[in-house]
Coordinates of C-alpha atoms and ligand atoms in Angstrom, one line a residue:
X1 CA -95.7 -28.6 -64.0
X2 CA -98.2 -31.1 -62.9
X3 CA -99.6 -31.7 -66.3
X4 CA -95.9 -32.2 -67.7
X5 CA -95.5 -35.0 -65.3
X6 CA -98.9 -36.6 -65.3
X7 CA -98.8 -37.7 -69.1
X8 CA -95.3 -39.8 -68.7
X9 CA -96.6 -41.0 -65.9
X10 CA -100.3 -42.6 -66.6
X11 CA -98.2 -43.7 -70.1
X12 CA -95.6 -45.7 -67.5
X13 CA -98.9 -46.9 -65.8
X14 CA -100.7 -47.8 -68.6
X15 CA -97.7 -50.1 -70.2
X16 CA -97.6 -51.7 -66.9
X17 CA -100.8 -52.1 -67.1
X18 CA -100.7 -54.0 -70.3
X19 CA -97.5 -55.7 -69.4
X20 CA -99.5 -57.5 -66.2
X21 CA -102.1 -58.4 -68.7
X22 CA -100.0 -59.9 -71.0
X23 CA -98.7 -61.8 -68.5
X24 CA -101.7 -63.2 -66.7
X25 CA -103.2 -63.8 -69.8
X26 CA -100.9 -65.1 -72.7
X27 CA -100.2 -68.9 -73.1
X28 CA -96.7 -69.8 -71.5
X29 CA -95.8 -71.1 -75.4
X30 CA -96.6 -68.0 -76.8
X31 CA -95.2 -66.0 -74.3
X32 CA -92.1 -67.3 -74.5
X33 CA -92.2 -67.1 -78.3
X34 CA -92.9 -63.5 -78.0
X35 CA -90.1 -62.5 -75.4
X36 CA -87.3 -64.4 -77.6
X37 CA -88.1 -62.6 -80.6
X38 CA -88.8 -58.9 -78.9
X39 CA -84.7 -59.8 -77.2
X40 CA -84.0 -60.1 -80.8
X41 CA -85.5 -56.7 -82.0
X42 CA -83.8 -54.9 -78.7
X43 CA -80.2 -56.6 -79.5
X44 CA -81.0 -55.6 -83.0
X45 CA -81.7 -51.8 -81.9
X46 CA -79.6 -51.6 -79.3
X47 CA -75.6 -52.5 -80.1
X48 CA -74.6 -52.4 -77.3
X49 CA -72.7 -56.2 -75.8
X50 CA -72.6 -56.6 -71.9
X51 CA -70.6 -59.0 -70.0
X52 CA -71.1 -60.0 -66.3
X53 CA -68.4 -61.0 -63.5
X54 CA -70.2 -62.2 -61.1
X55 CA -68.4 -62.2 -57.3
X56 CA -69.0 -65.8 -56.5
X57 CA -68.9 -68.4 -59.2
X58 CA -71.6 -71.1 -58.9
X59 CA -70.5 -73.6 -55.7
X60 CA -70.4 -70.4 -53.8
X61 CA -66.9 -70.8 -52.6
X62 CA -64.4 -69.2 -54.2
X63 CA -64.4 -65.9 -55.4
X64 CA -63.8 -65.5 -58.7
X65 CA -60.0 -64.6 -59.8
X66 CA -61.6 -62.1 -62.9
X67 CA -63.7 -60.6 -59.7
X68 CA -60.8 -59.9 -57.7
X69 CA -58.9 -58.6 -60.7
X70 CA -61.0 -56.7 -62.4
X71 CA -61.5 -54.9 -58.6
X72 CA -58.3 -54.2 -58.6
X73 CA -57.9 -53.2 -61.7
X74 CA -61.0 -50.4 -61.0
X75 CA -59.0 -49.2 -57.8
X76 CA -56.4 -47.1 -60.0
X77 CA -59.1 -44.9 -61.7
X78 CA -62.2 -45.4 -59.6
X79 CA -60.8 -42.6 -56.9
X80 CA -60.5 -40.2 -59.7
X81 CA -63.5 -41.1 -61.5
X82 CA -66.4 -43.0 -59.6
X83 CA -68.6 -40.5 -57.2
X84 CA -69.7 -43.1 -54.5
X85 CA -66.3 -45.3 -53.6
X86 CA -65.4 -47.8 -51.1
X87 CA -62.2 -47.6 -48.3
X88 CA -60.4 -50.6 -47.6
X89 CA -56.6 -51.2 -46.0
X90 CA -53.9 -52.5 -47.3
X91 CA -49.7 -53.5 -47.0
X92 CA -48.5 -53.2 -43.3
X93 CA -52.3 -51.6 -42.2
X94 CA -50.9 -48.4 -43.3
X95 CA -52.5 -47.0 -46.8
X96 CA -56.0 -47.1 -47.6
X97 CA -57.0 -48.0 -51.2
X98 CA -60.2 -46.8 -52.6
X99 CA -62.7 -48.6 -55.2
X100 CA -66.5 -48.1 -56.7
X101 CA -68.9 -48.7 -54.3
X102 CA -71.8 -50.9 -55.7
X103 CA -74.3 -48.9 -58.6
X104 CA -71.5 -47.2 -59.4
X105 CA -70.3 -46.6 -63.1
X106 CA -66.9 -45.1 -64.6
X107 CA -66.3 -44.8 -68.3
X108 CA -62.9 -46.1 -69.9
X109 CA -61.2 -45.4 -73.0
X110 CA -58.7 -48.8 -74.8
X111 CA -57.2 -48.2 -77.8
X112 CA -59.8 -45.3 -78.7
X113 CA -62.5 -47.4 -77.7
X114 CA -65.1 -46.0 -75.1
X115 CA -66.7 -48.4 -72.1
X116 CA -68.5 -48.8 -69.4
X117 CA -67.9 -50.6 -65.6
X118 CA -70.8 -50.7 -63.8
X119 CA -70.7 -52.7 -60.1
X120 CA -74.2 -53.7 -58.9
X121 CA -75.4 -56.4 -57.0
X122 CA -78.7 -58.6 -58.0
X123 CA -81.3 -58.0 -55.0
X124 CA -81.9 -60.9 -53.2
X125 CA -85.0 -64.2 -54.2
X126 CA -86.6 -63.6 -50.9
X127 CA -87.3 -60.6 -49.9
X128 CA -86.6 -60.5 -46.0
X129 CA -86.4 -57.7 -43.4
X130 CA -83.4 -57.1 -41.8
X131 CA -79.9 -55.0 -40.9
X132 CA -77.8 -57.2 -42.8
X133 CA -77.2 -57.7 -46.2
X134 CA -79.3 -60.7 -47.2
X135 CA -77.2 -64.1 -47.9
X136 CA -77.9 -64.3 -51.9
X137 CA -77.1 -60.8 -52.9
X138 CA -74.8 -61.1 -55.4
X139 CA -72.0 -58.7 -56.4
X140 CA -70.8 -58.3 -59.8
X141 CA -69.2 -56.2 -62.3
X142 CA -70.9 -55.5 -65.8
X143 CA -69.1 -54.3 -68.7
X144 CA -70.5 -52.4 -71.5
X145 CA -69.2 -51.9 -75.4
X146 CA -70.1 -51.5 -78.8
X147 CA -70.6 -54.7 -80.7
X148 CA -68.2 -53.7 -83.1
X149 CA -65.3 -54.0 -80.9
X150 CA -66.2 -57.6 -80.0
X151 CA -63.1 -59.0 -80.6
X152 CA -61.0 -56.6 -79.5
X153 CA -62.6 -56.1 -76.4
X154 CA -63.0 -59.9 -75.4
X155 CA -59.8 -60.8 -76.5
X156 CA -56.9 -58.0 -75.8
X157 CA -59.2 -55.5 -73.6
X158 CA -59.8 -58.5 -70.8
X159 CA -56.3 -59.6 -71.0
X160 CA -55.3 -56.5 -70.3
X161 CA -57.5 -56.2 -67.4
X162 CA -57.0 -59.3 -65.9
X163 CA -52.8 -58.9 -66.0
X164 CA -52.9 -55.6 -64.5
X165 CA -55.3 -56.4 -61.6
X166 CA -53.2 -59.0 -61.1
X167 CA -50.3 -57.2 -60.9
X168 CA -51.7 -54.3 -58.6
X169 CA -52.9 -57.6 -56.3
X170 CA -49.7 -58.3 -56.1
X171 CA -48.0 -55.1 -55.4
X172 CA -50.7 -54.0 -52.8
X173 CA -50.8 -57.7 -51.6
X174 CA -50.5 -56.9 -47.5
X175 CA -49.4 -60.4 -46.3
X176 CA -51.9 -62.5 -44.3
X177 CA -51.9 -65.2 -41.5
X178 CA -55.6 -67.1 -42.0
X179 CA -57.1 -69.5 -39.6
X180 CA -60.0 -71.4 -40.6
X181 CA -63.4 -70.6 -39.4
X182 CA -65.6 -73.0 -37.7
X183 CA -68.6 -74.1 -40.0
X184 CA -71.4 -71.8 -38.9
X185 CA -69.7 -68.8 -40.8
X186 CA -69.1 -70.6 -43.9
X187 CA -72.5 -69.2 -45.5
X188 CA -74.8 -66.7 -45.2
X189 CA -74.0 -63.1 -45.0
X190 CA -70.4 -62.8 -44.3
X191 CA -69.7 -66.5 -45.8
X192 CA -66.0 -66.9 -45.2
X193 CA -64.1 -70.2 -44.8
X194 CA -60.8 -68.3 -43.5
X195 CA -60.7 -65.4 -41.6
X196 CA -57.3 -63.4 -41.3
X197 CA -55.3 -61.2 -39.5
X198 CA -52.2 -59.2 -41.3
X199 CA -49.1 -61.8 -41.1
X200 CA -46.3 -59.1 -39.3
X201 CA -44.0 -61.5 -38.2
X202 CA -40.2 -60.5 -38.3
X203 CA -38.6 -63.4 -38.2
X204 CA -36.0 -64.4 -41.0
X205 CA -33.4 -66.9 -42.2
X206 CA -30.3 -64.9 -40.5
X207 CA -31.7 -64.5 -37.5
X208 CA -32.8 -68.1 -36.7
X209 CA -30.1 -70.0 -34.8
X210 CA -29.5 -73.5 -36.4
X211 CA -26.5 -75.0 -38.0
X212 CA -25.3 -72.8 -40.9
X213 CA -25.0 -75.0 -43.4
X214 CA -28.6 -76.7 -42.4
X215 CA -29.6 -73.2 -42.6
X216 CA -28.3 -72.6 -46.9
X217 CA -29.9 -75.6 -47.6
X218 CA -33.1 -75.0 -46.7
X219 CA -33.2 -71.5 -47.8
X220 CA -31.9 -73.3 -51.1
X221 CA -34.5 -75.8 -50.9
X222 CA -37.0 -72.9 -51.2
X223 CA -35.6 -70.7 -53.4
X224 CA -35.6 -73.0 -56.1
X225 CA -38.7 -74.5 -55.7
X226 CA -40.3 -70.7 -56.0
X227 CA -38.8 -70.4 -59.0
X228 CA -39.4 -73.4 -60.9
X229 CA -42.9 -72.9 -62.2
X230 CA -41.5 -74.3 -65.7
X231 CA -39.9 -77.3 -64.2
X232 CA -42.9 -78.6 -62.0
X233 CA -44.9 -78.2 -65.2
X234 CA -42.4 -80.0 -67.5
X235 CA -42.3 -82.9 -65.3
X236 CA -46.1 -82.8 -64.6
X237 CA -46.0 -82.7 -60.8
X238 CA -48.1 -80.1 -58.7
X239 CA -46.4 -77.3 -58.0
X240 CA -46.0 -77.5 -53.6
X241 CA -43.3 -79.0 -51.6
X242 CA -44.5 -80.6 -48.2
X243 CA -42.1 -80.1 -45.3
X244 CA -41.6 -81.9 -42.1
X245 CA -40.0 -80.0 -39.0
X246 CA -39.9 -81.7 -36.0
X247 CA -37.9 -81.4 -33.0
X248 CA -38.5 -80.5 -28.7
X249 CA -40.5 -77.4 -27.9
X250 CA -38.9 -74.5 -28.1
X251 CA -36.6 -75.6 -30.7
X252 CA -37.9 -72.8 -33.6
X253 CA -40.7 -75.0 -36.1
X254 CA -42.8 -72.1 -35.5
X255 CA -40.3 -69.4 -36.1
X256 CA -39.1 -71.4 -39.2
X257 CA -42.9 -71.5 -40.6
X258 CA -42.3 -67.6 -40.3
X259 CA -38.7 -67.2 -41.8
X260 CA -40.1 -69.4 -44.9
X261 CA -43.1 -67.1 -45.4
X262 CA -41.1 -63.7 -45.3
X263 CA -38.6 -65.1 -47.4
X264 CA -41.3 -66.5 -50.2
X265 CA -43.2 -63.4 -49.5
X266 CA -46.2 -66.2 -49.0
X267 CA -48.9 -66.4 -46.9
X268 CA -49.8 -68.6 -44.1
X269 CA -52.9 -71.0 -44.0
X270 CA -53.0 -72.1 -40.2
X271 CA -55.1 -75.2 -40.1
X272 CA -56.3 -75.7 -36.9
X273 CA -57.1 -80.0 -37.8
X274 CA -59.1 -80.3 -34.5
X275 CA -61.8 -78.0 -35.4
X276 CA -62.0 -79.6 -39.2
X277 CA -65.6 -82.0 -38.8
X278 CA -64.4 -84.5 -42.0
X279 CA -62.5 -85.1 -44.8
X280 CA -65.5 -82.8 -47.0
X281 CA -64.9 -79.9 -44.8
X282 CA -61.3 -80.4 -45.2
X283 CA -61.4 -80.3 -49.2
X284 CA -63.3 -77.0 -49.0
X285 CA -60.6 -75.3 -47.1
X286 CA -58.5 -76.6 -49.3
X287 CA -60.3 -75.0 -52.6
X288 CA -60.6 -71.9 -50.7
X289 CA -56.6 -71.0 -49.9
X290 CA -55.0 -68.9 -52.7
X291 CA -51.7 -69.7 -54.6
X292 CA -48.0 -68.2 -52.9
X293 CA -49.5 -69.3 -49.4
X294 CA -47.8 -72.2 -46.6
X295 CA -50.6 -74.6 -45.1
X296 CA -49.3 -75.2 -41.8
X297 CA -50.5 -78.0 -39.4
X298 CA -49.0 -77.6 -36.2
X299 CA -48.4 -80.3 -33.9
X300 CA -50.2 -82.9 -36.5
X301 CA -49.5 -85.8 -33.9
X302 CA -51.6 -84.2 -31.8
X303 CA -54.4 -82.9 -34.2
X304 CA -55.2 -86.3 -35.7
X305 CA -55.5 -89.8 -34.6
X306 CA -52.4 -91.4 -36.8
X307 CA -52.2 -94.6 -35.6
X308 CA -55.1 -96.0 -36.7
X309 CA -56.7 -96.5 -33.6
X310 CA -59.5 -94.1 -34.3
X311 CA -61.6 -96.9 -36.1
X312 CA -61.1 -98.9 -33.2
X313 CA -62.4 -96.6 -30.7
X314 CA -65.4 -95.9 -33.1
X315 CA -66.3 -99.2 -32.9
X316 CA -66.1 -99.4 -29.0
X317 CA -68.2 -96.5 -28.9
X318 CA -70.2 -97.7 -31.2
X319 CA -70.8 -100.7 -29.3
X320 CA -71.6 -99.2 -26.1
X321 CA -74.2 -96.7 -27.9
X322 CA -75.8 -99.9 -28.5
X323 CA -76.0 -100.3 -24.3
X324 CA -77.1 -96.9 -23.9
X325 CA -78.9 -95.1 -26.8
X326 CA -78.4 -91.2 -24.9
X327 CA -75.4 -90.2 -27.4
X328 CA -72.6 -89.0 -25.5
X329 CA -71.6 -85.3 -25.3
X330 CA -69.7 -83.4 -27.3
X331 CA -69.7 -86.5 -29.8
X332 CA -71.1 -84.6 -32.2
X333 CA -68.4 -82.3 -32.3
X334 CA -65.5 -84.4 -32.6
X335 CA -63.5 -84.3 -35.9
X336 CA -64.2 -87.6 -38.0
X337 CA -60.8 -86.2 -40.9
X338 CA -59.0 -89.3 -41.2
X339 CA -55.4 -90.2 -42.4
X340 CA -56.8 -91.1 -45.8
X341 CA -58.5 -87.7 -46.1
X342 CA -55.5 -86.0 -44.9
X343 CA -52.9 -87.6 -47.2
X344 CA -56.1 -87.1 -50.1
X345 CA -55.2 -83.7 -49.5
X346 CA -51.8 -83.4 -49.3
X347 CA -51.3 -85.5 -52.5
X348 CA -54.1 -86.1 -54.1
X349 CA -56.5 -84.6 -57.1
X350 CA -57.6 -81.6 -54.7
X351 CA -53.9 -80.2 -53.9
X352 CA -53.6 -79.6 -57.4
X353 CA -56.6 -76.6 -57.4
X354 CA -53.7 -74.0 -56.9
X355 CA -50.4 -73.9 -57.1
X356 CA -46.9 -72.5 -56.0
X357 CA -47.6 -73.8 -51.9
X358 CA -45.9 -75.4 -48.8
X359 CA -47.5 -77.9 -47.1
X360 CA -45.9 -77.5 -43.6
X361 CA -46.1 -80.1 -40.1
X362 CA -44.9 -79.6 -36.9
X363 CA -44.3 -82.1 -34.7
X364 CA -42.3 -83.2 -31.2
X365 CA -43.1 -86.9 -31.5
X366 CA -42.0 -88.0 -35.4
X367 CA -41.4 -90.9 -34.1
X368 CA -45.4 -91.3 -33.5
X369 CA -46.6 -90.1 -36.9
X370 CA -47.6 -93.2 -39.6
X371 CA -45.0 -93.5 -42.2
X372 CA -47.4 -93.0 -44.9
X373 CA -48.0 -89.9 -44.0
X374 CA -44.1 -88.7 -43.7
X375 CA -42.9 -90.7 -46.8
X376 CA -41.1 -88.5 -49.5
X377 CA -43.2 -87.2 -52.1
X378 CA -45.6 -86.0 -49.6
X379 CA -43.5 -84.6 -46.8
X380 CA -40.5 -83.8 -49.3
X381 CA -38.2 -82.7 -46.7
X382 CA -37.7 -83.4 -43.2
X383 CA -36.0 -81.0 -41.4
X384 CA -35.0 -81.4 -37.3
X385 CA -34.6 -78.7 -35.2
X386 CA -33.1 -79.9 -32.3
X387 CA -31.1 -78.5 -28.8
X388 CA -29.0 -75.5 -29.4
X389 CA -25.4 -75.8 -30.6
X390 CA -22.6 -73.4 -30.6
X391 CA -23.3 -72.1 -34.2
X392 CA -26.9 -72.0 -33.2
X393 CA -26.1 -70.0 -29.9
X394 CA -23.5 -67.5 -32.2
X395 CA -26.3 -66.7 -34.0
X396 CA -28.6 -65.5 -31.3
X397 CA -25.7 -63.6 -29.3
X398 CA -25.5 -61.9 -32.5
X399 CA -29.0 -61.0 -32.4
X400 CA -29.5 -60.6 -29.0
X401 CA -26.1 -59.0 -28.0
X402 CA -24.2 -57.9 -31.2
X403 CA -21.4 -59.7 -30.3
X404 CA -19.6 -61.4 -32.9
X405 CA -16.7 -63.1 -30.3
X406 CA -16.3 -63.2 -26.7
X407 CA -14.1 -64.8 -23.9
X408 CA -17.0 -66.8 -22.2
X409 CA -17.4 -67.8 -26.2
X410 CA -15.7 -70.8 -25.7
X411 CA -16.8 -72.2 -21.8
X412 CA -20.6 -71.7 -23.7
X413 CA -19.7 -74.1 -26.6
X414 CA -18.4 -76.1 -23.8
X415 CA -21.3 -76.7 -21.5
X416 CA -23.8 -76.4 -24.7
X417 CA -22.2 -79.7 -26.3
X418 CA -22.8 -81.0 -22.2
X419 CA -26.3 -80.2 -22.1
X420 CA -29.4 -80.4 -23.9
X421 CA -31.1 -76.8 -23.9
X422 CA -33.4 -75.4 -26.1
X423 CA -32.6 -71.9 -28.6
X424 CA -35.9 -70.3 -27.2
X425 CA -34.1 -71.3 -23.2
X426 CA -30.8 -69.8 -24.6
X427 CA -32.4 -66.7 -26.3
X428 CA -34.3 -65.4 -22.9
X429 CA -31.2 -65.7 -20.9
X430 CA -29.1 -64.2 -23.2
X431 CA -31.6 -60.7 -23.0
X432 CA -31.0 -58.3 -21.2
X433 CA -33.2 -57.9 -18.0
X434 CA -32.3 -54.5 -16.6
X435 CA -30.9 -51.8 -18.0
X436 CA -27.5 -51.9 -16.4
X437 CA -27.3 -55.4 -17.7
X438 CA -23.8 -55.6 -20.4
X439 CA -23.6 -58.7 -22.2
X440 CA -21.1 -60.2 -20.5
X441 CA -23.9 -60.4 -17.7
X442 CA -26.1 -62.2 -19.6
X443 CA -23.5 -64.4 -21.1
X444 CA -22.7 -64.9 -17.2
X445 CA -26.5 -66.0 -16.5
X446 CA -26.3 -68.1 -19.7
X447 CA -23.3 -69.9 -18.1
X448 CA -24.9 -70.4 -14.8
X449 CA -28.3 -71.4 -16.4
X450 CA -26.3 -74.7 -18.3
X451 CA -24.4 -75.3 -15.3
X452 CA -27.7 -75.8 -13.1
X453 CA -29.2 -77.6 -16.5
X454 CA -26.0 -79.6 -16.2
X455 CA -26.2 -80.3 -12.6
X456 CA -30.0 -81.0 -13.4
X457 CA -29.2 -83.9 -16.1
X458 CA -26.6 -85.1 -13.8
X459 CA -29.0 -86.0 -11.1
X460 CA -31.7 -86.6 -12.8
X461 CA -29.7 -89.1 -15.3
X462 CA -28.4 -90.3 -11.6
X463 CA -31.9 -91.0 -10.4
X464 CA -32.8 -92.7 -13.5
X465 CA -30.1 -95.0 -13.4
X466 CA -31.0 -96.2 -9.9
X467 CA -34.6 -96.3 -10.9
X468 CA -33.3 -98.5 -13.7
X469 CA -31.2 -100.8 -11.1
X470 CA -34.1 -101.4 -8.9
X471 CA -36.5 -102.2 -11.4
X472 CA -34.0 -104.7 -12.7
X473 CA -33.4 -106.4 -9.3
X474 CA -37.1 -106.2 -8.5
X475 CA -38.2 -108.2 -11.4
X476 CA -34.6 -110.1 -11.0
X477 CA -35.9 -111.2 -7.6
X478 CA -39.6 -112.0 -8.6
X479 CA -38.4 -113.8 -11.3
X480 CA -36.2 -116.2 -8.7
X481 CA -39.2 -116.2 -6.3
X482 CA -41.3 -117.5 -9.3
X483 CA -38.7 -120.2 -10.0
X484 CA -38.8 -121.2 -6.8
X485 CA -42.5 -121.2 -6.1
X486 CA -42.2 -123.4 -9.3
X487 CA -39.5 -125.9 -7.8
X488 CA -41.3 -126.2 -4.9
X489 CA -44.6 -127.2 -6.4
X490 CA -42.9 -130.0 -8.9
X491 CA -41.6 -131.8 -5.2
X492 CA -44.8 -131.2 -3.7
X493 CA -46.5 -133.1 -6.9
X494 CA -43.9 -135.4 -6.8
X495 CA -44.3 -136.5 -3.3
X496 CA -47.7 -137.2 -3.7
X497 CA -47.7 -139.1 -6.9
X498 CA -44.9 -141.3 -5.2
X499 CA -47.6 -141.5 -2.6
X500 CA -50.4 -142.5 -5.0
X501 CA -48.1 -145.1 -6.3
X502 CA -48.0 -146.5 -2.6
X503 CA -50.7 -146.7 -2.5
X504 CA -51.9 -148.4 -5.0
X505 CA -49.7 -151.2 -4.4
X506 CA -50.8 -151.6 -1.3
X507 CA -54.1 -152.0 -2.5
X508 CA -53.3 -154.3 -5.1
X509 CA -51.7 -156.7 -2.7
X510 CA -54.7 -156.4 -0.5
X511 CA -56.9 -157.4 -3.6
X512 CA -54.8 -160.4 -4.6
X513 CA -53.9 -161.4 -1.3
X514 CA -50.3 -161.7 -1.9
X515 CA -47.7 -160.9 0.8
X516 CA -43.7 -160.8 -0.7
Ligands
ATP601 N1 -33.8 -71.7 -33.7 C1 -34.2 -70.5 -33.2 N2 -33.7 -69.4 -33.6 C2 -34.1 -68.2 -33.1 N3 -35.0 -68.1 -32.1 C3 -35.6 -69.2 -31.6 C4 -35.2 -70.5 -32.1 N4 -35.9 -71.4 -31.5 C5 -36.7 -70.8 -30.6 N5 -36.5 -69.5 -30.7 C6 -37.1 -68.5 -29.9 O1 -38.0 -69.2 -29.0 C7 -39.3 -68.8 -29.1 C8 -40.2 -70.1 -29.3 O2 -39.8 -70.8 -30.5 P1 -40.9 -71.5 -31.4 O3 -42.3 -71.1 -31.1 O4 -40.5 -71.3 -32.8 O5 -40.7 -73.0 -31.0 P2 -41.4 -74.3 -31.5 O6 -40.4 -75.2 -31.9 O7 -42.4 -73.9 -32.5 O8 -42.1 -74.9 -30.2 P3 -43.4 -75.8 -30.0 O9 -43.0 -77.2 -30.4 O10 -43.7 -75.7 -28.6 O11 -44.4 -75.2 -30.9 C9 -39.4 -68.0 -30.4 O12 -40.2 -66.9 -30.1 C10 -38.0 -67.6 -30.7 O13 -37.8 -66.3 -30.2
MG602 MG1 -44.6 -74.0 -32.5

């Protein structure tokens, strides 16, 4: 036994051996001329073609669409197939889904054609000790076939397996909500840009109280745009809608951002502005979100300086780190993405890398956003959610109560057309607190609630009113003490200039010796 294995192996150590030597040795011309032509004899020998999809395409960012569909497309066969396989979840966190674990290989038949899949990933240029996987290990997939079925393979084969991954995306596709990640995870190991939670929300179009017919337009609105992939095209416009919903807190822009993504069956992209450092950073979120997804910034009034004061305050500050050269804290840290870099995005060249997407903003102040920002074209449709009506509040006794008519129906529509209350105030009273509670109860509280919300506004409109009367009177009165102050200095100046002119006559007279 140990003389069968000791001839193989001092002929593997003597062609290392000679393969050192050669390379220590040889000129770097000749070399080089000697490994071209010796790839040549081995292609020639061996007829075998491979083609590699690697995980992560060269700027590191993105994975690569074939990558994700040709995994995909491996999950259907690999659990039967592959030995070593990988567990991941998927739709509602409920089934798992299996595929080949790296240096695995499963064999495939197309057309009568046999091939390979093999996944591996290329170890890493420095060689490091530790736990984790090191930052430049790459995945990828190689596939192996017979040089005669070039063609076939390259052409029909990889269509094939690109469609069907897709498809199996698709179908398997568990919905996400992403937020994005602050820059120190955005290489490096577990590089990732977004990080994401399953998006469970059960919100929907028939159960948000607005006006109805607000309510079919929108859903219209989206419905078409979803499916007019053609039309965008023809017309050559990106394919994304921007929406602008703005309205009091409590009013349901969040809830909407919800209804639209279970409706589009989309994703959400929750861009959190504050945490973005510039407009750079901002791009590469961008590249990084996937088609059928809403980009949502919430609250973009308060995530970005819009009125154009930020170069302003820059300069201040810049000015006073001229006074004191210790830079101030946390300075570092601020977000420098500007209205420019924000509209870039929204509109510009780097929207376009993706398509079928919402660009959603939330806001309680519109009145405080820069026009250029809102303008249509970028913010395509401006929806306002505002204080509940009585088609609004139908809507949520529907939900809340089942109740399709009641009695205190009409007293509600009454005081809701009185008062200004929100659909998130209306919703809480209108649910049931114990378990004895019926819905006349709640519809009770909900009558009592806008009658002390009434009685609120009352006095508080009251109060402002007199505030309003004795701000008028007080600047009414400085106003008259000002004129007066005024009067009496023009006598005063008077007086004495008559004085002056007194004399100076006497002392002309004095001078000339003249008596009248
Ligand atoms: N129009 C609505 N229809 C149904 N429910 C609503 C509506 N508006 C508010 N609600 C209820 O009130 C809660 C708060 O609403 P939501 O978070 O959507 O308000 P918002 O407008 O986003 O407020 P903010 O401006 O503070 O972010 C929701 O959980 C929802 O249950
Ligand atoms: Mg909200």
């Amino acid at each position: 036994m140990g003389e069968m294995w000791a001839k193989p192996g001092s002929l593997v150590a003597g062609a290392m051996f000679l393969w050192v030597m050669f390379q220590q040795y040889t000129p770097h011309q000749f070399r080089s001329y000697i490994e071209k032509y010796s790839q040549k004899l081995v292609s020639f020998v061996y007829p075998y073609i491979q083609i590699t999809f690697q995980e992560f395409s060269e700027n590191r960012f993105r994975r690569s669409e074939a990558y994700v569909a040709i995994e995909n497309y491996l999950s259907v066969d690999a659990p039967t197939r592959a030995k070593r396989l990988k567990a991941g979840v998927i739709k509602d966190s409920q089934s798992l889904v299996l595929s080949m674990d790296d240096r695995e290989e499963v064999t495939e038949e197309f057309k009568g054609v046999k091939l390979w899949w093999a996944s591996d990933k290329s170890p890493p240029k420095m060689q490091t000790f530790s736990f984790s996987p090191a930052a430049d290990e790459k995945r990828y997939y190689k596939l192996t076939f017979h040089k005669n079925h070039r063609e076939m393979i390259v052409g029909s084969y990889l269509n094939h397996v690109m469609k069907e991954g897709k498809a199996i995306e698709v179908k398997n596709r568990q919905r996400k909500l992403y937020t994005n990640n602050s820059r120190d995870t955005w290489y490096g190991y577990k590089k990732a840009v977004w990080s994401h939670v399953a998006f469970e929300h059960p919100a929907r179009f028939e159960t948000l109280a607005m006006e109805p017919k607000k309510k079919e337009e929108i859903v219209n609105d989206l419905t078409i745009f979803s499916r007019r992939k053609e039309y965008y095209s023809k017309i050559g416009k990106a394919w994304k809608r921007g929406y602008l919903l703005y309205g009091p807190p409590g009013t349901g822009k969040s809830t909407m951002i919800a209804a639209m993504a279970n409706l589009l069956d989309y994703d959400i992209y929750d861009l959190e502005l504050t945490s973005v450092k510039d407009n750079t950073e901002l791009r590469k979120l961008l590249i990084d979100t996937r088609s059928k997804s809403i980009i949502v910034i919430e609250d973009i009034d308060c995530s970005l300086d819009l009125t154009g004061q930020r170069k302003k305050k820059e300069k201040e500050e810049d000015e006073e780190s001229k006074d004191n050269p210790i830079p101030k804290k946390g300075k570092e840290d601020e977000s420098k993405v500007t209205l420019s870099g924000l509209l870039n995005v929204i509109d510009g060249l780097w929207s376009t890398c993706g398509e079928e997407r919402l660009i959603v903003f939330t806001t309680n102040y519109v009145e405080k956003l820069d026009p250029a920002l809102i303008r249509r074209g970028r913010m395509d449709k401006h929806i306002e959610l505002s204080y509940c009506c009585f088609e609004a509040f139908k809507v949520l006794a529907k939900n809340y109560l089942d109740l399709d008519s009641h009695l205190l129906f009409a007293s509600i529509g009454r005081l809701l057309e009185e008062t200004n209350m929100t659909p998130a105030d209306v919703a809480e009273y209108l649910m049931p607190k114990t378990i004895t509670d019926d819905p006349g109860t709640c519809l009770e509280n909900l009558i009592q609630a806008l009658g002390t919300a009434k009685e609120e506004a009352r006095v508080k409109a009251e109060k402002e009113a007199k505030e309003k009367e004795e701000e008028e009177e007080r600047v009414k009165a400085e106003k008259e003490a000002k004129e007066k102050e005024a009067t009496a200095g023009e006598v005063k100046e008077k007086e004495m200039s008559d004085e002056r002119v007194t004399e100076n006559g006497l002392a002309a007279v004095k001078e000339n010796g003249v008596v009248s």
